[in-house]
Amino acid sequence: MYINGMSNISAQPDDFLTSAEIIDIQGNILSAVVRPYRELIKPMLLRRMSKAVKMGIYTAVKSLSRSGLECPDAILVGTGQGCMQDTEKFMQQIEESKEQLLTPTSFIQSTHNTVSGQIALFLKCNGYNMTYTQNSVSFESCLLDAQMQLELDEDIQNVLIGAVDETSEKFTGFQKLDGQIKAETILNKELFPSSSPGSIISESAAFFSISREKTPRSLANCVGSKIINEIQSSEIEEKVVEFLSEFDLKPEQMDAVVLGNNGDHRFDDYYQILQQGIFNNILQLNYKSLTGENNSISAIGCALAVSVLQHQKIPKKFRANSKSASKFRRILIYNQYLGRNHGFILLERP
Amino acid sequence: MSDLHTELKESIIEQLNLEDMQPADIENNEALFGDGLGLDSIDALELIVLLEKDYGIKLTDPNQGKQIFNSINTMADFIEKHRTK
Amino acid sequence: MKTVVVTGMGIVSAIGSSVTANLQSLQNNSDGLSKPDILQTGHQFPVGEIKITDAELLEELKLTASLGITRASLLGIKAITEIFENSGKLADNANTAFVSGTSVGGIDKTEQYFDLFDEKAALRPYIQAQHPGYTTQKIAEYFGIQGLVTTISTACSSSANAIMTGARLIQSGRYSKVIVGGSDCLTKFTLNGFNSLRILSDEPAKPFDRDRNGLNLGEAAAYLLLEAEDATSDQRILAKISGAGNANDAFHQTASSEDGEGAFKAMNKALKMANMEAQNIDYINAHGTGTQNNDLSETNALKRIFKETVPKFSSTKGFTGHTLGAAGAVEAIFSILSIQEQQVFANLNYQNIMEDGLIPVRENRKHQVDHVMSNSFGFGGNCTSLIFSKHE
């Protein structure tokens, strides 16, 4: 399936996939850059939207218009943590009011499929609408479903797919208590190398407009994706080889690999084993020191790979080793979180 | 304009997140729903809670809301007659 | 496209802790509604609560609380255990995928411990419990499922969608065995949420009745084992999945459109996939929550699809309460029971026809059932319709 348009929001500037610029962020929770939402969304609609909904609608609409599409046949959204800001608000209201006199707005906006439902409402799209929420493979779950839709349903030609996660004060704060966020405050670009547990947590959204057939606007071909819930780090090379062999490919045939190192020394060994092993001679890219970690961040990793295939060049800030490639035809994206929910995505130049 | 009218407009703007609006932007007899201000059914539920919280008025039948929330004037009239606080 | 069959099912709901117990309650018109005892709340709305505490579930399943396990995962594990007990086989871990639906996952733990995480380190395993994937993860760990594990959260249609996705994994030839279904427990979050929308009834719900005044919440876990027909060694095929369709109402974040556009489109898609005409459907397990809005919208959608001859239909939510993310799977099992027993179940508490309304099945009765349609509609305009057929 072909990616024909994309848009993303993260803690970095709009054009961060192609520019050399880096926004430095001190502190371990990274907010996404605010975009001019009002250009697209009317104030009467905007007033109830949490950040995830705004980011989702904005990037969804942008990615569609870049592909020249108005209403897709299917909308698939991944979100590991959903609309946390409204969930937190409503939970606090229940406590404060002792279950009395509650207003429904936050509850309505708290369901995990708020973003996909709001996109459908905004675009007036009656088609297939799905929300996957499986930690760090929420986006990969959407890719898998999209691929099946295009294989099995002749009425589906175009699919909008994306992933979005937001932070909220209390709930994200809890991630400091259980070791998901680093105890010591760091500057994002100094995330690597790291010898401590935890990462830096962030917000992001990335949407892609996809079609079954190649079009003149096609930026990349998503050849396949795979989800494996549980892998031991000792098996990771074998699993990657196995995934690539599904497409008759070998690790050395990759022109670059986008790896999800997040500075958590307990789990970065999955990536390091690949970096020092089967991908030792392949150009390796990292991005989480810029964007931070969240359950939807592999969609940003995917956007990075699409951008490389499209522009055939890579800003230095993403390079994790000194290897190079003369041409970028094929890129593997691999990501996991806390050693679980492993996702593999294979992209090719169209 | 009475204090109650202004007070109502202020609380509606706050409660319903009408960020860009000032009390003076809402006419006393302007329709709050539909073609007027453009409020919807979720706002109606917010207004029911507002009546109870601020004025001690409990609406038993949500359908009553339709007439009461017609405009700032109708809301103020209803509150004057039924308020318990 | 490969044919998908159901070869096992397990359920725990307010009307019983096994498929057999649920069937008995359905046949005896015996509902599972009560005041909340286990859920700590100030509200007294009737709910479909499973009267087994977390501590009792932990003991029964030989698990400890230190694992950070949620009520929804405990109920899910209990339900899936029934599948493998009854068919006498263990999960083929390597080749079994797991797709689970839930609306709020483990938010029961988040609301219980919200103010305690700071002080009590022992509770911190529950910090991630809030996210739906966590509950699915805990169930997968219990059964040693290591491959494809994912969660769908589309509010009240979550597990119906999980069944649809699972079926597609088999149809497309990716997997030959998938465990599908969903689990949701009662929480203060959802009870207060639905109350803030003023759609909870203070009496047993009356789906499709003129005087219906809201829904009752419930909790349940229900799972099905789906297999490719050409790959199963199971001699006891319970039913076939012949159609599934999802569409979006694109009308309002919570309310359904009056003409039921999303529901209409979902039913149409399911019929198209099943290669069936509307008149092939013998019975519909309706979404029928008992709210003014849903039942009107669903009635209109049914009339648009089935015209003058709407088949026998009922909502079984009067038995179980509305079990949110689990409802689609609960009602999938009831639909399959309907095929197995050649029986349609009662729409409890129905008395008066609504204006231009339809009359549901009022008492359970024998009926020839070859094809059942099961509807599930959720917030965000998410509408799903599944068709289960007798396996010849």
PDB file of C-alpha atoms in Angstrom, chain C residues 68-329:
ATOM      1  CA  GLY C  68      -0.757  -5.561  39.126  1.00  0.00           C
ATOM      2  CA  ILE C  69      -3.678  -7.312  37.516  1.00  0.00           C
ATOM      3  CA  THR C  70      -6.917  -5.504  36.709  1.00  0.00           C
ATOM      4  CA  ARG C  71     -10.481  -6.713  37.253  1.00  0.00           C
ATOM      5  CA  ALA C  72     -11.064  -6.679  33.503  1.00  0.00           C
ATOM      6  CA  SER C  73      -8.075  -8.976  32.995  1.00  0.00           C
ATOM      7  CA  LEU C  74      -9.202 -11.303  35.798  1.00  0.00           C
ATOM      8  CA  LEU C  75     -12.646 -11.591  34.220  1.00  0.00           C
ATOM      9  CA  GLY C  76     -11.038 -12.059  30.807  1.00  0.00           C
ATOM     10  CA  ILE C  77      -8.777 -14.847  32.057  1.00  0.00           C
ATOM     11  CA  LYS C  78     -11.737 -16.566  33.695  1.00  0.00           C
ATOM     12  CA  ALA C  79     -13.752 -16.414  30.466  1.00  0.00           C
ATOM     13  CA  ILE C  80     -10.919 -17.692  28.249  1.00  0.00           C
ATOM     14  CA  THR C  81     -10.175 -20.504  30.695  1.00  0.00           C
ATOM     15  CA  GLU C  82     -13.655 -21.841  29.928  1.00  0.00           C
ATOM     16  CA  ILE C  83     -12.830 -22.090  26.211  1.00  0.00           C
ATOM     17  CA  PHE C  84      -9.899 -24.348  26.822  1.00  0.00           C
ATOM     18  CA  GLU C  85     -11.548 -26.396  29.561  1.00  0.00           C
ATOM     19  CA  ASN C  86     -14.524 -27.216  27.404  1.00  0.00           C
ATOM     20  CA  SER C  87     -12.718 -28.033  24.214  1.00  0.00           C
ATOM     21  CA  GLY C  88      -9.987 -29.802  26.157  1.00  0.00           C
ATOM     22  CA  LYS C  89      -7.071 -28.170  24.392  1.00  0.00           C
ATOM     23  CA  LEU C  90      -4.380 -25.693  25.229  1.00  0.00           C
ATOM     24  CA  ALA C  91      -3.594 -22.566  23.325  1.00  0.00           C
ATOM     25  CA  ASP C  92      -1.274 -23.155  20.406  1.00  0.00           C
ATOM     26  CA  ASN C  93       0.765 -20.176  21.558  1.00  0.00           C
ATOM     27  CA  ALA C  94       2.988 -19.630  18.594  1.00  0.00           C
ATOM     28  CA  ASN C  95       0.191 -19.550  16.056  1.00  0.00           C
ATOM     29  CA  THR C  96      -2.600 -17.972  18.047  1.00  0.00           C
ATOM     30  CA  ALA C  97      -3.338 -14.265  17.793  1.00  0.00           C
ATOM     31  CA  PHE C  98      -5.254 -12.348  20.442  1.00  0.00           C
ATOM     32  CA  VAL C  99      -7.509  -9.371  19.722  1.00  0.00           C
ATOM     33  CA  SER C 100      -9.369  -7.947  22.690  1.00  0.00           C
ATOM     34  CA  GLY C 101     -11.846  -5.107  23.046  1.00  0.00           C
ATOM     35  CA  THR C 102     -12.371  -2.913  26.071  1.00  0.00           C
ATOM     36  CA  SER C 103     -13.645   0.585  26.694  1.00  0.00           C
ATOM     37  CA  VAL C 104     -11.898   1.529  29.925  1.00  0.00           C
ATOM     38  CA  GLY C 105      -9.563  -1.397  30.620  1.00  0.00           C
ATOM     39  CA  GLY C 106      -8.095  -1.080  34.091  1.00  0.00           C
ATOM     40  CA  ILE C 107      -9.320   2.359  34.986  1.00  0.00           C
ATOM     41  CA  ASP C 108     -10.967   0.823  38.073  1.00  0.00           C
ATOM     42  CA  LYS C 109      -7.473   0.578  39.532  1.00  0.00           C
ATOM     43  CA  THR C 110      -6.515   4.098  38.491  1.00  0.00           C
ATOM     44  CA  GLU C 111      -9.541   5.568  40.255  1.00  0.00           C
ATOM     45  CA  GLN C 112      -8.945   3.463  43.363  1.00  0.00           C
ATOM     46  CA  TYR C 113      -5.270   4.349  43.646  1.00  0.00           C
ATOM     47  CA  PHE C 114      -5.153   7.844  42.098  1.00  0.00           C
ATOM     48  CA  ASP C 115      -4.220   9.528  45.382  1.00  0.00           C
ATOM     49  CA  LEU C 116      -2.092   6.642  46.645  1.00  0.00           C
ATOM     50  CA  PHE C 117       0.549   6.149  43.958  1.00  0.00           C
ATOM     51  CA  ASP C 118       2.693   8.868  45.527  1.00  0.00           C
ATOM     52  CA  GLU C 119       2.977   7.210  48.921  1.00  0.00           C
ATOM     53  CA  LYS C 120       2.600   3.516  48.211  1.00  0.00           C
ATOM     54  CA  ALA C 121       5.306   2.026  46.024  1.00  0.00           C
ATOM     55  CA  ALA C 122       3.590  -1.380  46.156  1.00  0.00           C
ATOM     56  CA  LEU C 123       0.682  -0.022  44.116  1.00  0.00           C
ATOM     57  CA  ARG C 124       2.825   1.362  41.308  1.00  0.00           C
ATOM     58  CA  PRO C 125       2.566  -1.725  39.088  1.00  0.00           C
ATOM     59  CA  TYR C 126      -0.974  -0.405  38.536  1.00  0.00           C
ATOM     60  CA  ILE C 127       0.182   2.906  37.048  1.00  0.00           C
ATOM     61  CA  GLN C 128       0.057   1.509  33.524  1.00  0.00           C
ATOM     62  CA  ALA C 129      -3.240  -0.284  34.227  1.00  0.00           C
ATOM     63  CA  GLN C 130      -5.188   2.704  32.981  1.00  0.00           C
ATOM     64  CA  HIS C 131      -4.357   1.980  29.370  1.00  0.00           C
ATOM     65  CA  PRO C 132      -6.499  -0.654  27.641  1.00  0.00           C
ATOM     66  CA  GLY C 133      -3.520  -2.509  26.159  1.00  0.00           C
ATOM     67  CA  TYR C 134      -2.335  -3.307  29.666  1.00  0.00           C
ATOM     68  CA  THR C 135      -5.403  -5.395  30.468  1.00  0.00           C
ATOM     69  CA  THR C 136      -4.968  -7.300  27.202  1.00  0.00           C
ATOM     70  CA  GLN C 137      -1.261  -7.752  27.952  1.00  0.00           C
ATOM     71  CA  LYS C 138      -2.028  -9.346  31.335  1.00  0.00           C
ATOM     72  CA  ILE C 139      -4.432 -11.813  29.753  1.00  0.00           C
ATOM     73  CA  ALA C 140      -1.898 -12.658  27.021  1.00  0.00           C
ATOM     74  CA  GLU C 141       0.798 -13.249  29.631  1.00  0.00           C
ATOM     75  CA  TYR C 142      -1.426 -15.654  31.553  1.00  0.00           C
ATOM     76  CA  PHE C 143      -2.006 -17.793  28.481  1.00  0.00           C
ATOM     77  CA  GLY C 144       1.511 -17.402  27.098  1.00  0.00           C
ATOM     78  CA  ILE C 145       0.348 -15.744  23.890  1.00  0.00           C
ATOM     79  CA  GLN C 146       3.463 -14.057  22.488  1.00  0.00           C
ATOM     80  CA  GLY C 147       2.761 -13.150  18.879  1.00  0.00           C
ATOM     81  CA  LEU C 148       0.106 -10.764  17.672  1.00  0.00           C
ATOM     82  CA  VAL C 149      -1.602  -9.185  20.666  1.00  0.00           C
ATOM     83  CA  THR C 150      -3.678  -6.060  20.200  1.00  0.00           C
ATOM     84  CA  THR C 151      -6.572  -4.095  21.648  1.00  0.00           C
ATOM     85  CA  ILE C 152      -9.485  -2.281  20.083  1.00  0.00           C
ATOM     86  CA  SER C 153     -11.182   0.497  21.992  1.00  0.00           C
ATOM     87  CA  THR C 154     -14.187   1.936  20.225  1.00  0.00           C
ATOM     88  CA  ALA C 155     -16.422   2.316  23.282  1.00  0.00           C
ATOM     89  CA  CYS C 156     -19.515   0.072  23.171  1.00  0.00           C
ATOM     90  CA  SER C 157     -18.611  -1.670  19.911  1.00  0.00           C
ATOM     91  CA  SER C 158     -15.057  -2.611  21.005  1.00  0.00           C
ATOM     92  CA  SER C 159     -15.420  -6.382  21.221  1.00  0.00           C
ATOM     93  CA  ALA C 160     -17.693  -6.630  18.175  1.00  0.00           C
ATOM     94  CA  ASN C 161     -14.843  -4.966  16.305  1.00  0.00           C
ATOM     95  CA  ALA C 162     -12.311  -7.327  17.892  1.00  0.00           C
ATOM     96  CA  ILE C 163     -14.349 -10.237  16.494  1.00  0.00           C
ATOM     97  CA  MET C 164     -14.351  -8.591  13.068  1.00  0.00           C
ATOM     98  CA  THR C 165     -10.580  -7.954  13.098  1.00  0.00           C
ATOM     99  CA  GLY C 166      -9.924 -11.505  14.322  1.00  0.00           C
ATOM    100  CA  ALA C 167     -12.069 -12.871  11.536  1.00  0.00           C
ATOM    101  CA  ARG C 168     -10.088 -10.836   9.010  1.00  0.00           C
ATOM    102  CA  LEU C 169      -6.793 -12.211  10.320  1.00  0.00           C
ATOM    103  CA  ILE C 170      -8.128 -15.657   9.423  1.00  0.00           C
ATOM    104  CA  GLN C 171      -9.843 -14.702   6.159  1.00  0.00           C
ATOM    105  CA  SER C 172      -6.628 -13.152   4.891  1.00  0.00           C
ATOM    106  CA  GLY C 173      -4.682 -16.277   5.773  1.00  0.00           C
ATOM    107  CA  ARG C 174      -2.432 -14.583   8.347  1.00  0.00           C
ATOM    108  CA  TYR C 175      -3.504 -16.742  11.278  1.00  0.00           C
ATOM    109  CA  SER C 176      -5.509 -19.919  11.594  1.00  0.00           C
ATOM    110  CA  LYS C 177      -6.433 -19.408  15.245  1.00  0.00           C
ATOM    111  CA  VAL C 178      -7.434 -16.180  16.948  1.00  0.00           C
ATOM    112  CA  ILE C 179      -8.905 -15.551  20.384  1.00  0.00           C
ATOM    113  CA  VAL C 180     -11.298 -12.612  20.153  1.00  0.00           C
ATOM    114  CA  GLY C 181     -13.709 -10.871  22.493  1.00  0.00           C
ATOM    115  CA  GLY C 182     -13.658  -8.288  25.187  1.00  0.00           C
ATOM    116  CA  SER C 183     -13.774  -7.423  28.837  1.00  0.00           C
ATOM    117  CA  ASP C 184     -14.998  -4.430  30.809  1.00  0.00           C
ATOM    118  CA  CYS C 185     -15.682  -4.092  34.504  1.00  0.00           C
ATOM    119  CA  LEU C 186     -17.919  -1.639  36.326  1.00  0.00           C
ATOM    120  CA  THR C 187     -16.123   1.536  37.345  1.00  0.00           C
ATOM    121  CA  LYS C 188     -17.033   4.762  39.049  1.00  0.00           C
ATOM    122  CA  PHE C 189     -15.689   6.469  35.945  1.00  0.00           C
ATOM    123  CA  THR C 190     -18.221   4.938  33.560  1.00  0.00           C
ATOM    124  CA  LEU C 191     -21.146   4.941  36.027  1.00  0.00           C
ATOM    125  CA  ASN C 192     -20.679   8.656  36.706  1.00  0.00           C
ATOM    126  CA  GLY C 193     -19.983   9.319  33.055  1.00  0.00           C
ATOM    127  CA  PHE C 194     -23.248   7.816  31.873  1.00  0.00           C
ATOM    128  CA  ASN C 195     -25.026   9.507  34.762  1.00  0.00           C
ATOM    129  CA  SER C 196     -23.638  12.887  33.669  1.00  0.00           C
ATOM    130  CA  LEU C 197     -25.181  12.200  30.277  1.00  0.00           C
ATOM    131  CA  ARG C 198     -28.454  11.462  32.099  1.00  0.00           C
ATOM    132  CA  ILE C 199     -28.966   8.177  30.351  1.00  0.00           C
ATOM    133  CA  LEU C 200     -28.886   5.791  33.328  1.00  0.00           C
ATOM    134  CA  SER C 201     -32.254   4.365  34.323  1.00  0.00           C
ATOM    135  CA  ASP C 202     -33.063   3.976  38.011  1.00  0.00           C
ATOM    136  CA  GLU C 203     -35.047   0.853  37.196  1.00  0.00           C
ATOM    137  CA  PRO C 204     -34.403  -2.187  34.965  1.00  0.00           C
ATOM    138  CA  ALA C 205     -33.992  -0.880  31.423  1.00  0.00           C
ATOM    139  CA  LYS C 206     -36.832  -1.304  28.924  1.00  0.00           C
ATOM    140  CA  PRO C 207     -35.215  -1.477  25.509  1.00  0.00           C
ATOM    141  CA  PHE C 208     -37.512  -0.463  22.626  1.00  0.00           C
ATOM    142  CA  ASP C 209     -40.361   0.407  25.015  1.00  0.00           C
ATOM    143  CA  ARG C 210     -42.285   3.652  24.578  1.00  0.00           C
ATOM    144  CA  ASP C 211     -41.491   4.596  28.181  1.00  0.00           C
ATOM    145  CA  ARG C 212     -37.830   3.604  28.199  1.00  0.00           C
ATOM    146  CA  ASN C 213     -35.759   6.005  30.244  1.00  0.00           C
ATOM    147  CA  GLY C 214     -32.166   4.886  30.028  1.00  0.00           C
ATOM    148  CA  LEU C 215     -29.740   2.022  30.332  1.00  0.00           C
ATOM    149  CA  ASN C 216     -28.238  -0.081  33.124  1.00  0.00           C
ATOM    150  CA  LEU C 217     -24.495  -0.573  33.121  1.00  0.00           C
ATOM    151  CA  GLY C 218     -23.042  -4.047  33.481  1.00  0.00           C
ATOM    152  CA  GLU C 219     -19.716  -5.850  33.493  1.00  0.00           C
ATOM    153  CA  ALA C 220     -18.622  -8.955  31.637  1.00  0.00           C
ATOM    154  CA  ALA C 221     -15.897 -10.758  29.787  1.00  0.00           C
ATOM    155  CA  ALA C 222     -16.668 -12.904  26.767  1.00  0.00           C
ATOM    156  CA  TYR C 223     -14.271 -14.533  24.314  1.00  0.00           C
ATOM    157  CA  LEU C 224     -14.531 -16.792  21.290  1.00  0.00           C
ATOM    158  CA  LEU C 225     -11.998 -19.030  19.642  1.00  0.00           C
ATOM    159  CA  LEU C 226     -12.044 -18.437  15.896  1.00  0.00           C
ATOM    160  CA  GLU C 227     -10.402 -20.866  13.503  1.00  0.00           C
ATOM    161  CA  ALA C 228      -9.997 -21.256   9.791  1.00  0.00           C
ATOM    162  CA  GLU C 229     -12.531 -23.888   8.706  1.00  0.00           C
ATOM    163  CA  ASP C 230      -9.951 -25.679   6.591  1.00  0.00           C
ATOM    164  CA  ALA C 231      -7.413 -25.789   9.416  1.00  0.00           C
ATOM    165  CA  THR C 232      -9.465 -26.775  12.424  1.00  0.00           C
ATOM    166  CA  SER C 233      -9.284 -30.224  13.857  1.00  0.00           C
ATOM    167  CA  ASP C 234     -12.236 -29.433  16.046  1.00  0.00           C
ATOM    168  CA  GLN C 235     -15.266 -31.584  15.388  1.00  0.00           C
ATOM    169  CA  ARG C 236     -17.508 -29.267  17.359  1.00  0.00           C
ATOM    170  CA  ILE C 237     -17.957 -26.224  15.177  1.00  0.00           C
ATOM    171  CA  LEU C 238     -20.402 -23.938  16.949  1.00  0.00           C
ATOM    172  CA  ALA C 239     -21.112 -21.474  14.151  1.00  0.00           C
ATOM    173  CA  LYS C 240     -19.702 -19.711  11.171  1.00  0.00           C
ATOM    174  CA  ILE C 241     -18.977 -15.988  10.907  1.00  0.00           C
ATOM    175  CA  SER C 242     -20.513 -15.077   7.603  1.00  0.00           C
ATOM    176  CA  GLY C 243     -20.546 -11.298   7.694  1.00  0.00           C
ATOM    177  CA  ALA C 244     -19.153  -8.270   9.471  1.00  0.00           C
ATOM    178  CA  GLY C 245     -19.437  -4.581   8.744  1.00  0.00           C
ATOM    179  CA  ASN C 246     -18.417  -1.341  10.407  1.00  0.00           C
ATOM    180  CA  ALA C 247     -19.444   2.193   9.507  1.00  0.00           C
ATOM    181  CA  ASN C 248     -19.444   5.563  11.164  1.00  0.00           C
ATOM    182  CA  ASP C 249     -22.560   7.585  11.846  1.00  0.00           C
ATOM    183  CA  ALA C 250     -20.505  10.836  11.559  1.00  0.00           C
ATOM    184  CA  PHE C 251     -23.345  12.678  13.249  1.00  0.00           C
ATOM    185  CA  HIS C 252     -22.418  13.466  16.866  1.00  0.00           C
ATOM    186  CA  GLN C 253     -19.748  12.457  19.392  1.00  0.00           C
ATOM    187  CA  THR C 254     -22.224  10.521  21.563  1.00  0.00           C
ATOM    188  CA  ALA C 255     -25.711  10.600  20.052  1.00  0.00           C
ATOM    189  CA  SER C 256     -26.926   8.542  17.089  1.00  0.00           C
ATOM    190  CA  SER C 257     -28.555  10.131  14.073  1.00  0.00           C
ATOM    191  CA  GLU C 258     -32.328   9.782  13.977  1.00  0.00           C
ATOM    192  CA  ASP C 259     -32.317   7.828  10.722  1.00  0.00           C
ATOM    193  CA  GLY C 260     -29.548   5.528  11.991  1.00  0.00           C
ATOM    194  CA  GLU C 261     -27.277   6.093   9.000  1.00  0.00           C
ATOM    195  CA  GLY C 262     -24.209   4.478  10.580  1.00  0.00           C
ATOM    196  CA  ALA C 263     -26.189   1.452  11.768  1.00  0.00           C
ATOM    197  CA  PHE C 264     -27.839   1.142   8.363  1.00  0.00           C
ATOM    198  CA  LYS C 265     -24.496   1.184   6.577  1.00  0.00           C
ATOM    199  CA  ALA C 266     -22.921  -1.312   9.000  1.00  0.00           C
ATOM    200  CA  MET C 267     -25.806  -3.797   8.564  1.00  0.00           C
ATOM    201  CA  ASN C 268     -25.660  -3.377   4.811  1.00  0.00           C
ATOM    202  CA  LYS C 269     -21.930  -4.068   4.724  1.00  0.00           C
ATOM    203  CA  ALA C 270     -22.342  -7.179   6.873  1.00  0.00           C
ATOM    204  CA  LEU C 271     -25.076  -8.489   4.563  1.00  0.00           C
ATOM    205  CA  LYS C 272     -22.966  -7.747   1.517  1.00  0.00           C
ATOM    206  CA  MET C 273     -19.976  -9.607   2.901  1.00  0.00           C
ATOM    207  CA  ALA C 274     -22.225 -12.536   3.826  1.00  0.00           C
ATOM    208  CA  ASN C 275     -23.631 -12.429   0.321  1.00  0.00           C
ATOM    209  CA  MET C 276     -27.116 -12.417   1.825  1.00  0.00           C
ATOM    210  CA  GLU C 277     -30.404 -10.611   1.395  1.00  0.00           C
ATOM    211  CA  ALA C 278     -31.968  -8.994   4.432  1.00  0.00           C
ATOM    212  CA  GLN C 279     -34.730 -11.624   4.499  1.00  0.00           C
ATOM    213  CA  ASN C 280     -32.158 -14.373   5.151  1.00  0.00           C
ATOM    214  CA  ILE C 281     -31.712 -13.079   8.690  1.00  0.00           C
ATOM    215  CA  ASP C 282     -33.845 -15.067  11.159  1.00  0.00           C
ATOM    216  CA  TYR C 283     -33.105 -13.165  14.342  1.00  0.00           C
ATOM    217  CA  ILE C 284     -31.386  -9.947  15.377  1.00  0.00           C
ATOM    218  CA  ASN C 285     -29.672  -9.478  18.696  1.00  0.00           C
ATOM    219  CA  ALA C 286     -30.122  -5.707  18.763  1.00  0.00           C
ATOM    220  CA  HIS C 287     -27.906  -3.156  20.432  1.00  0.00           C
ATOM    221  CA  GLY C 288     -31.043  -1.887  22.237  1.00  0.00           C
ATOM    222  CA  THR C 289     -29.619  -0.064  25.236  1.00  0.00           C
ATOM    223  CA  GLY C 290     -32.894   1.365  26.510  1.00  0.00           C
ATOM    224  CA  THR C 291     -31.989   5.000  25.902  1.00  0.00           C
ATOM    225  CA  GLN C 292     -34.414   7.225  24.008  1.00  0.00           C
ATOM    226  CA  ASN C 293     -31.831   7.995  21.383  1.00  0.00           C
ATOM    227  CA  ASN C 294     -30.327   4.587  20.589  1.00  0.00           C
ATOM    228  CA  ASP C 295     -33.554   2.649  20.379  1.00  0.00           C
ATOM    229  CA  LEU C 296     -35.204   5.192  18.108  1.00  0.00           C
ATOM    230  CA  SER C 297     -32.187   5.354  15.820  1.00  0.00           C
ATOM    231  CA  GLU C 298     -31.781   1.563  15.721  1.00  0.00           C
ATOM    232  CA  THR C 299     -35.505   1.060  15.051  1.00  0.00           C
ATOM    233  CA  ASN C 300     -35.316   3.414  12.096  1.00  0.00           C
ATOM    234  CA  ALA C 301     -32.204   1.698  10.759  1.00  0.00           C
ATOM    235  CA  LEU C 302     -33.873  -1.728  11.092  1.00  0.00           C
ATOM    236  CA  LYS C 303     -36.927  -0.467   9.198  1.00  0.00           C
ATOM    237  CA  ARG C 304     -34.689   0.873   6.449  1.00  0.00           C
ATOM    238  CA  ILE C 305     -32.881  -2.449   6.054  1.00  0.00           C
ATOM    239  CA  PHE C 306     -35.714  -4.915   6.546  1.00  0.00           C
ATOM    240  CA  LYS C 307     -38.606  -2.793   5.230  1.00  0.00           C
ATOM    241  CA  GLU C 308     -42.016  -4.354   6.055  1.00  0.00           C
ATOM    242  CA  THR C 309     -40.646  -7.655   7.318  1.00  0.00           C
ATOM    243  CA  VAL C 310     -38.323  -7.033  10.231  1.00  0.00           C
ATOM    244  CA  PRO C 311     -37.273 -10.453  11.603  1.00  0.00           C
ATOM    245  CA  LYS C 312     -37.616 -11.446  15.232  1.00  0.00           C
ATOM    246  CA  PHE C 313     -35.346  -9.241  17.298  1.00  0.00           C
ATOM    247  CA  SER C 314     -34.560  -8.499  20.924  1.00  0.00           C
ATOM    248  CA  SER C 315     -32.063  -6.727  23.114  1.00  0.00           C
ATOM    249  CA  THR C 316     -30.597  -8.977  25.790  1.00  0.00           C
ATOM    250  CA  LYS C 317     -29.228  -6.022  27.753  1.00  0.00           C
ATOM    251  CA  GLY C 318     -32.163  -6.361  30.148  1.00  0.00           C
ATOM    252  CA  PHE C 319     -30.394  -9.519  31.394  1.00  0.00           C
ATOM    253  CA  THR C 320     -26.785  -8.417  31.634  1.00  0.00           C
ATOM    254  CA  GLY C 321     -26.905  -4.636  31.668  1.00  0.00           C
ATOM    255  CA  HIS C 322     -24.899  -2.793  29.043  1.00  0.00           C
ATOM    256  CA  THR C 323     -21.431  -4.279  29.392  1.00  0.00           C
ATOM    257  CA  LEU C 324     -19.828  -1.603  27.155  1.00  0.00           C
ATOM    258  CA  GLY C 325     -16.657  -2.914  25.509  1.00  0.00           C
ATOM    259  CA  ALA C 326     -17.638  -6.516  26.285  1.00  0.00           C
ATOM    260  CA  ALA C 327     -21.201  -6.226  24.967  1.00  0.00           C
ATOM    261  CA  GLY C 328     -20.422  -7.207  21.373  1.00  0.00           C
ATOM    262  CA  ALA C 329     -18.767 -10.466  22.441  1.00  0.00           C
TER     263      ALA C 329
END
